[in-house]
C-alpha atoms as one frame of an Amber mdcrd trajectory, in Angstrom:
protein
 -13.651  -4.910  14.490  -9.537  -5.341  15.871  -8.545  -1.654  16.804  -5.618
  -2.095  14.990  -4.053  -3.558  11.857  -1.882  -4.334   9.239  -1.307  -3.644
   6.115   1.780  -5.442   3.875   0.930  -3.415   0.402   2.642  -3.603  -3.561
   2.555  -2.501  -6.117   2.395  -3.842 -10.081   3.528  -2.669 -13.319   4.742
  -4.075 -16.371   6.582  -1.972 -18.585   6.686   0.654 -16.250   4.150   2.638
 -17.398   2.244  -0.692 -18.193  -0.132  -2.632 -17.248  -0.649  -2.387 -13.448
  -2.365  -3.167  -9.983  -1.815  -3.249  -6.570  -2.039  -5.884  -3.613  -2.859
  -5.252   0.134  -2.972  -7.953   2.391  -4.125  -7.082   5.694  -4.523  -9.045
   9.174  -4.937  -8.184  12.321  -2.682  -7.746  15.270  -2.624 -11.477  15.697
  -2.057 -12.550  12.455  -5.125 -13.469  11.380  -5.865 -12.529   7.753  -8.614
  -9.730   7.093  -8.779  -9.159   4.254  -6.881  -9.363   0.121  -7.459  -6.824
  -1.885  -6.564  -6.257  -5.320  -7.298  -3.578  -7.736  -6.819  -3.138 -11.375
  -5.314   0.526 -12.610  -4.542   0.233 -16.647  -1.454   2.130 -17.932   0.741
   3.484 -15.003   3.802   3.969 -12.813   4.398   1.315 -10.737   4.838   3.718
  -7.832   1.875   4.895  -8.822   1.308   1.524  -7.912   2.358   1.402  -4.763
   0.768   4.674  -3.979  -2.042   3.652  -4.355  -2.193   0.168  -2.715  -1.526
   2.285   0.188  -4.243   4.756  -0.440  -6.821   2.331  -0.859  -5.437  -0.165
   2.145  -5.730   2.950   4.842  -9.043   3.745   3.232  -9.919   0.310   3.699
  -8.672   0.716   7.278 -10.705   3.572   7.808 -13.627   1.586   6.978 -13.205
  -1.352   9.048 -12.822   1.307  12.553  -9.410   0.611  13.237  -7.208   3.649
  15.139  -4.023   2.402  14.760  -2.661   0.944  11.415   1.071  -0.564  10.249
   1.936  -0.460   6.890   4.208  -2.612   5.605   6.422  -2.100   2.486   8.842
  -3.494   0.118   9.199   0.384  -1.658  11.730   1.927  -0.289  10.609   5.483
  -2.067   6.778   5.309  -1.003   7.812   4.444   2.606  11.320   7.744   2.984
   8.616   9.857   1.342   6.479   8.980   3.423   8.151   9.296   6.491   9.016
  12.920   4.935  12.885  11.623   4.353  12.964  12.117  -0.098  11.037  14.812
  -1.527   8.136  13.998  -3.584   9.487  15.286  -6.654   7.489  13.828  -8.955
   4.053  15.868  -9.533   1.714  13.107 -10.619   2.686  10.997  -7.356   2.297
  14.965  -5.071  -1.435  14.556  -4.968  -1.699  10.834  -3.751   1.296  11.498
  -1.537  -0.887  14.521  -0.016  -3.915  12.115   0.187  -1.429   9.890   1.911
  -0.474  11.937   4.289  -4.251  12.919   5.387  -5.426   9.577   5.986  -2.555
   8.339   7.958  -3.249  11.678  10.432  -6.456  10.341  10.764  -5.512   7.215
  12.578  -4.604   7.975  16.572  -0.939   6.002  15.252  -0.138   5.155  12.184
   3.591   3.486  11.023   4.816   2.986   8.002   8.019   0.634   7.505  10.126
  -0.565   5.049  10.646  -4.889   4.071  12.799  -6.856   1.909   9.992  -8.433
  -1.007  10.189 -11.458   0.961   8.377 -10.117   3.760   5.221  -8.143   1.553
   4.488 -12.166  -0.722   1.076 -11.892  -0.089   0.498  -8.356  -1.391   2.822
  -9.018  -4.577   0.744 -11.959  -5.814  -2.289  -9.294  -4.958  -1.073  -7.033
  -7.762   0.111  -9.594  -9.579  -3.680 -11.017  -9.490  -5.324  -7.513 -10.380
  -2.449  -7.447 -13.863  -3.112 -10.667 -14.607  -7.602 -10.810 -14.409  -7.323
  -7.103 -15.531  -9.695  -7.167 -11.983 -10.365  -5.938  -8.661 -11.947  -6.883
  -5.642 -11.529  -4.028  -3.033 -13.155  -5.900   0.016
């Protein structure tokens, strides 16, 4: 397995809170698709779904032996909280944030970047598939 993986992560919630799911499109550094992960969450907020996408993606990357990870998300809140630029005020997000920071610390190098929604289409489609099908595929 490649030492570095790229994760495009996204969450979807219909109703916020409402039926929710997440998607993670995993590629190697050269752009080759590695995995398409998605999960149905039941009732959750969009922000919880975004964090679940991040957590599942990071666990997958660690499980595949990746030493470096680049994460791309169209959630400005998620990215800024991970960067430490926004405080995590929501009590429901605090344990998810702590877990994400702990997982990120296990990589030699990690980067979380904000991308426009158009550059996150695969992950968005996977998150919506999870909600549509009420199904999960975690690799």
